[in-house]
Amino acid sequence: MKNIVLFGGPGAGKGTQAAKLKEKYSLNHISTGEVIRAEIAAETELGKSMKDYISRGELAPDALVIDIIADYVKSHSDCAGNIFDGFPRTTAQAEAFDKIMARDGMKVDVMLELVVPEEELVKRLMLRGEVSGRADDANESVIRNRIAVYNAQTAVVAEFYKAQGKYVAIDGIGTIDEIFDRLCAAIDAIE
Ligand code: AMP
């Protein structure tokens, strides 16, 4: 079983690459951002409680996101593996995640960070905003806030996995297939 944390700033290409990795390695894929957007669209209580954070480009509260992941892990402990996309995003989430995984006899095997410079992230998100329909891609100040939040609260999560010897940096600049090949080489090396 392979459990992969796909990491990187907003617009780094996590969703695009996760879809390809899922296919190639028969993995399950969870994007906490997608789960949250679905909850908001369905107007559930959970969705309502997270909507304002997301529209401002801020993080949803740890406790809510950790619950989403705990439910997911419980029902995905018996498969080829999982790609966690957009989670963990804070050190508190990473610490809780280790405990949640251990409870079901699982562990994170590797964190793969798609490394993309900040101005390239802004450029990609502005372009994506023209087609994605995502409220948080639609204006530059929300995009810049998401990157600021990433730098302030999320980037440090890489240190957590570096300390466990599980961190691999992947150059996130190039064609989708070039970046995919780099990710696959890193995954094939973990066995
Ligand atoms: P994403 O689709 O990964 O870009 O996430 C979109 C938005 O959902 C983020 O800007 C956050 O507001 C929220 N979100 C997604 N994942 C998390 C998480 N692990 N912790 C807190 N908020 C999250």
Tab-separated table of C-alpha atoms and ligand atoms in Angstrom:
chain	number	residue	atom	x	y	z
A	1	MET	CA	0.000	0.000	0.000
A	2	LYS	CA	1.294	3.437	-0.958
A	3	ASN	CA	0.131	6.537	0.836
A	4	ILE	CA	1.298	9.701	-0.855
A	5	VAL	CA	0.940	13.274	0.321
A	6	LEU	CA	0.959	15.540	-2.720
A	7	PHE	CA	2.121	18.944	-1.588
A	8	GLY	CA	2.701	22.387	-3.071
A	9	GLY	CA	1.210	25.871	-3.268
A	10	PRO	CA	-2.196	26.633	-4.736
A	11	GLY	CA	-1.910	26.192	-8.500
A	12	ALA	CA	1.171	23.949	-8.278
A	13	GLY	CA	-0.624	21.222	-10.255
A	14	LYS	CA	-1.618	18.830	-7.464
A	15	GLY	CA	-5.114	18.101	-8.804
A	16	THR	CA	-3.913	17.539	-12.377
A	17	GLN	CA	-1.098	15.221	-11.326
A	18	ALA	CA	-3.208	13.386	-8.728
A	19	ALA	CA	-5.692	12.398	-11.448
A	20	LYS	CA	-2.876	10.893	-13.535
A	21	LEU	CA	-1.209	9.145	-10.579
A	22	LYS	CA	-4.530	7.708	-9.462
A	23	GLU	CA	-4.945	6.118	-12.875
A	24	LYS	CA	-1.402	4.765	-13.211
A	25	TYR	CA	-1.053	3.280	-9.713
A	26	SER	CA	-4.747	2.418	-9.064
A	27	LEU	CA	-4.785	4.662	-6.030
A	28	ASN	CA	-7.682	6.407	-4.365
A	29	HIS	CA	-7.543	10.166	-4.308
A	30	ILE	CA	-8.892	12.624	-1.793
A	31	SER	CA	-8.714	16.385	-2.241
A	32	THR	CA	-9.893	18.129	0.906
A	33	GLY	CA	-10.594	21.231	-1.214
A	34	GLU	CA	-12.934	19.214	-3.443
A	35	VAL	CA	-14.696	17.652	-0.454
A	36	ILE	CA	-15.186	21.111	1.054
A	37	ARG	CA	-16.481	22.574	-2.241
A	38	ALA	CA	-18.963	19.676	-2.533
A	39	GLU	CA	-20.183	20.282	1.037
A	40	ILE	CA	-20.641	23.972	0.240
A	41	ALA	CA	-22.503	23.220	-3.008
A	42	ALA	CA	-24.806	20.790	-1.167
A	43	GLU	CA	-25.412	23.465	1.486
A	44	THR	CA	-24.738	21.042	4.350
A	45	GLU	CA	-24.111	22.357	7.864
A	46	LEU	CA	-20.433	21.488	7.423
A	47	GLY	CA	-20.349	23.369	4.123
A	48	LYS	CA	-22.012	26.426	5.616
A	49	SER	CA	-19.482	26.514	8.443
A	50	MET	CA	-16.559	26.479	5.983
A	51	LYS	CA	-17.841	28.730	3.205
A	52	ASP	CA	-16.571	32.065	4.526
A	53	TYR	CA	-13.039	30.815	5.126
A	54	ILE	CA	-12.765	29.500	1.602
A	55	SER	CA	-14.126	32.580	-0.104
A	56	ARG	CA	-11.496	34.660	1.718
A	57	GLY	CA	-8.710	32.254	0.737
A	58	GLU	CA	-8.144	31.238	4.348
A	59	LEU	CA	-7.870	27.727	5.745
A	60	ALA	CA	-10.902	25.936	7.115
A	61	PRO	CA	-10.588	25.084	10.840
A	62	ASP	CA	-8.263	22.141	11.559
A	63	ALA	CA	-10.864	20.210	13.559
A	64	LEU	CA	-13.344	20.137	10.667
A	65	VAL	CA	-10.782	19.069	8.079
A	66	ILE	CA	-9.261	16.448	10.391
A	67	ASP	CA	-12.745	14.914	10.830
A	68	ILE	CA	-13.147	14.709	7.049
A	69	ILE	CA	-9.817	12.882	6.746
A	70	ALA	CA	-10.513	10.568	9.690
A	71	ASP	CA	-13.759	9.430	8.002
A	72	TYR	CA	-11.956	8.947	4.708
A	73	VAL	CA	-9.074	6.938	6.206
A	74	LYS	CA	-11.450	4.651	8.093
A	75	SER	CA	-13.087	3.624	4.830
A	76	HIS	CA	-9.883	3.405	2.723
A	77	SER	CA	-7.538	1.283	4.804
A	78	ASP	CA	-7.904	-1.698	2.478
A	79	CYS	CA	-6.755	-0.631	-0.993
A	80	ALA	CA	-3.653	-0.169	-3.168
A	81	GLY	CA	-3.033	3.211	-1.591
A	82	ASN	CA	-4.159	6.803	-1.387
A	83	ILE	CA	-3.178	10.217	-2.655
A	84	PHE	CA	-3.812	13.000	-0.175
A	85	ASP	CA	-4.087	16.255	-2.097
A	86	GLY	CA	-4.310	19.501	-0.150
A	87	PHE	CA	-3.937	17.754	3.204
A	88	PRO	CA	-2.226	18.165	5.655
A	89	ARG	CA	-1.998	21.956	5.428
A	90	THR	CA	-0.927	22.784	8.974
A	91	THR	CA	1.430	21.135	11.448
A	92	ALA	CA	-1.569	20.348	13.687
A	93	GLN	CA	-3.178	18.505	10.775
A	94	ALA	CA	0.047	16.585	10.075
A	95	GLU	CA	0.327	15.495	13.708
A	96	ALA	CA	-3.322	14.425	13.859
A	97	PHE	CA	-2.913	12.641	10.517
A	98	ASP	CA	-0.092	10.415	11.820
A	99	LYS	CA	-2.320	9.311	14.705
A	100	ILE	CA	-5.344	8.731	12.453
A	101	MET	CA	-3.272	6.642	10.039
A	102	ALA	CA	-1.648	4.611	12.822
A	103	ARG	CA	-5.080	3.788	14.273
A	104	ASP	CA	-5.932	1.973	11.023
A	105	GLY	CA	-2.506	0.387	10.607
A	106	MET	CA	-1.430	2.864	7.922
A	107	LYS	CA	1.336	5.401	7.448
A	108	VAL	CA	2.389	8.119	5.030
A	109	ASP	CA	5.117	6.753	2.750
A	110	VAL	CA	6.199	9.928	1.028
A	111	MET	CA	5.475	13.635	0.689
A	112	LEU	CA	6.036	14.852	-2.863
A	113	GLU	CA	6.234	18.618	-3.160
A	114	LEU	CA	5.604	20.226	-6.546
A	115	VAL	CA	7.959	23.189	-6.368
A	116	VAL	CA	6.707	26.187	-8.375
A	117	PRO	CA	7.777	29.847	-7.940
A	118	GLU	CA	5.173	32.222	-6.510
A	119	GLU	CA	4.674	34.429	-9.586
A	120	GLU	CA	4.084	31.334	-11.724
A	121	LEU	CA	1.431	30.189	-9.202
A	122	VAL	CA	-0.369	33.538	-9.476
A	123	LYS	CA	-0.238	33.361	-13.268
A	124	ARG	CA	-1.647	29.819	-13.343
A	125	LEU	CA	-4.436	30.606	-10.867
A	126	MET	CA	-5.499	33.737	-12.762
A	127	LEU	CA	-5.730	31.620	-15.936
A	128	ARG	CA	-7.570	28.839	-14.113
A	129	GLY	CA	-9.993	31.420	-12.758
A	130	GLU	CA	-11.196	32.103	-16.284
A	131	VAL	CA	-12.495	28.539	-16.625
A	132	SER	CA	-12.686	26.812	-13.223
A	133	GLY	CA	-15.741	28.612	-11.892
A	134	ARG	CA	-14.045	28.556	-8.471
A	135	ALA	CA	-14.826	31.654	-6.423
A	136	ASP	CA	-11.370	31.515	-4.817
A	137	ASP	CA	-9.647	31.618	-8.245
A	138	ALA	CA	-11.677	34.593	-9.410
A	139	ASN	CA	-9.761	37.566	-8.068
A	140	GLU	CA	-6.146	38.399	-7.579
A	141	SER	CA	-6.390	39.517	-3.960
A	142	VAL	CA	-7.938	36.183	-2.871
A	143	ILE	CA	-5.282	34.336	-4.894
A	144	ARG	CA	-2.501	36.356	-3.239
A	145	ASN	CA	-4.072	35.707	0.160
A	146	ARG	CA	-4.092	31.943	-0.501
A	147	ILE	CA	-0.400	32.092	-1.324
A	148	ALA	CA	0.312	34.184	1.776
A	149	VAL	CA	-1.614	31.647	3.896
A	150	TYR	CA	0.377	28.860	2.251
A	151	ASN	CA	3.669	30.586	3.104
A	152	ALA	CA	2.597	31.377	6.666
A	153	GLN	CA	0.846	28.159	7.711
A	154	THR	CA	1.365	25.376	5.196
A	155	ALA	CA	4.942	25.532	3.868
A	156	VAL	CA	6.220	24.486	7.302
A	157	VAL	CA	4.453	21.117	6.979
A	158	ALA	CA	7.285	20.052	4.652
A	159	GLU	CA	9.613	20.235	7.680
A	160	PHE	CA	7.446	17.683	9.485
A	161	TYR	CA	7.996	15.126	6.715
A	162	LYS	CA	11.643	16.090	6.190
A	163	ALA	CA	12.231	15.215	9.841
A	164	GLN	CA	10.748	11.771	9.121
A	165	GLY	CA	12.939	11.339	6.010
A	166	LYS	CA	9.836	11.219	3.785
A	167	TYR	CA	10.125	14.465	1.826
A	168	VAL	CA	10.964	14.638	-1.892
A	169	ALA	CA	11.031	17.903	-3.896
A	170	ILE	CA	9.801	17.678	-7.479
A	171	ASP	CA	10.434	20.429	-10.043
A	172	GLY	CA	6.894	21.591	-10.865
A	173	ILE	CA	7.876	23.535	-13.982
A	174	GLY	CA	7.540	21.858	-17.374
A	175	THR	CA	4.853	20.041	-19.323
A	176	ILE	CA	2.241	17.976	-17.480
A	177	ASP	CA	3.888	14.786	-18.766
A	178	GLU	CA	7.399	15.865	-17.784
A	179	ILE	CA	6.275	16.623	-14.249
A	180	PHE	CA	4.293	13.370	-14.134
A	181	ASP	CA	7.413	11.386	-15.109
A	182	ARG	CA	9.360	13.037	-12.267
A	183	LEU	CA	6.619	12.118	-9.784
A	184	CYS	CA	6.492	8.524	-11.034
A	185	ALA	CA	10.269	8.155	-10.686
A	186	ALA	CA	10.025	9.314	-7.071
A	187	ILE	CA	7.129	6.948	-6.332
A	188	ASP	CA	8.842	3.989	-7.987
A	189	ALA	CA	11.865	4.652	-5.786
A	190	ILE	CA	9.956	4.230	-2.510
A	191	GLU	CA	8.946	0.523	-2.562
B	1	AMP	P1	-7.630	23.463	-2.747
B	1	AMP	O1	-8.698	22.877	-3.635
B	1	AMP	O2	-6.699	22.421	-2.191
B	1	AMP	O3	-6.913	24.614	-3.389
B	1	AMP	O4	-8.392	24.067	-1.477
B	1	AMP	C1	-9.313	25.125	-1.617
B	1	AMP	C2	-9.603	25.746	-0.263
B	1	AMP	O5	-10.206	24.757	0.596
B	1	AMP	C3	-8.385	26.227	0.498
B	1	AMP	O6	-7.999	27.538	0.104
B	1	AMP	C4	-8.899	26.189	1.934
B	1	AMP	O7	-9.754	27.288	2.181
B	1	AMP	C5	-9.748	24.936	1.932
B	1	AMP	N1	-8.957	23.729	2.306
B	1	AMP	C6	-8.620	22.698	1.497
B	1	AMP	N2	-7.887	21.792	2.166
B	1	AMP	C7	-7.725	22.279	3.416
B	1	AMP	C8	-7.042	21.827	4.575
B	1	AMP	N3	-6.329	20.691	4.578
B	1	AMP	N4	-7.113	22.602	5.689
B	1	AMP	C9	-7.826	23.755	5.727
B	1	AMP	N5	-8.475	24.243	4.662
B	1	AMP	C10	-8.436	23.519	3.512
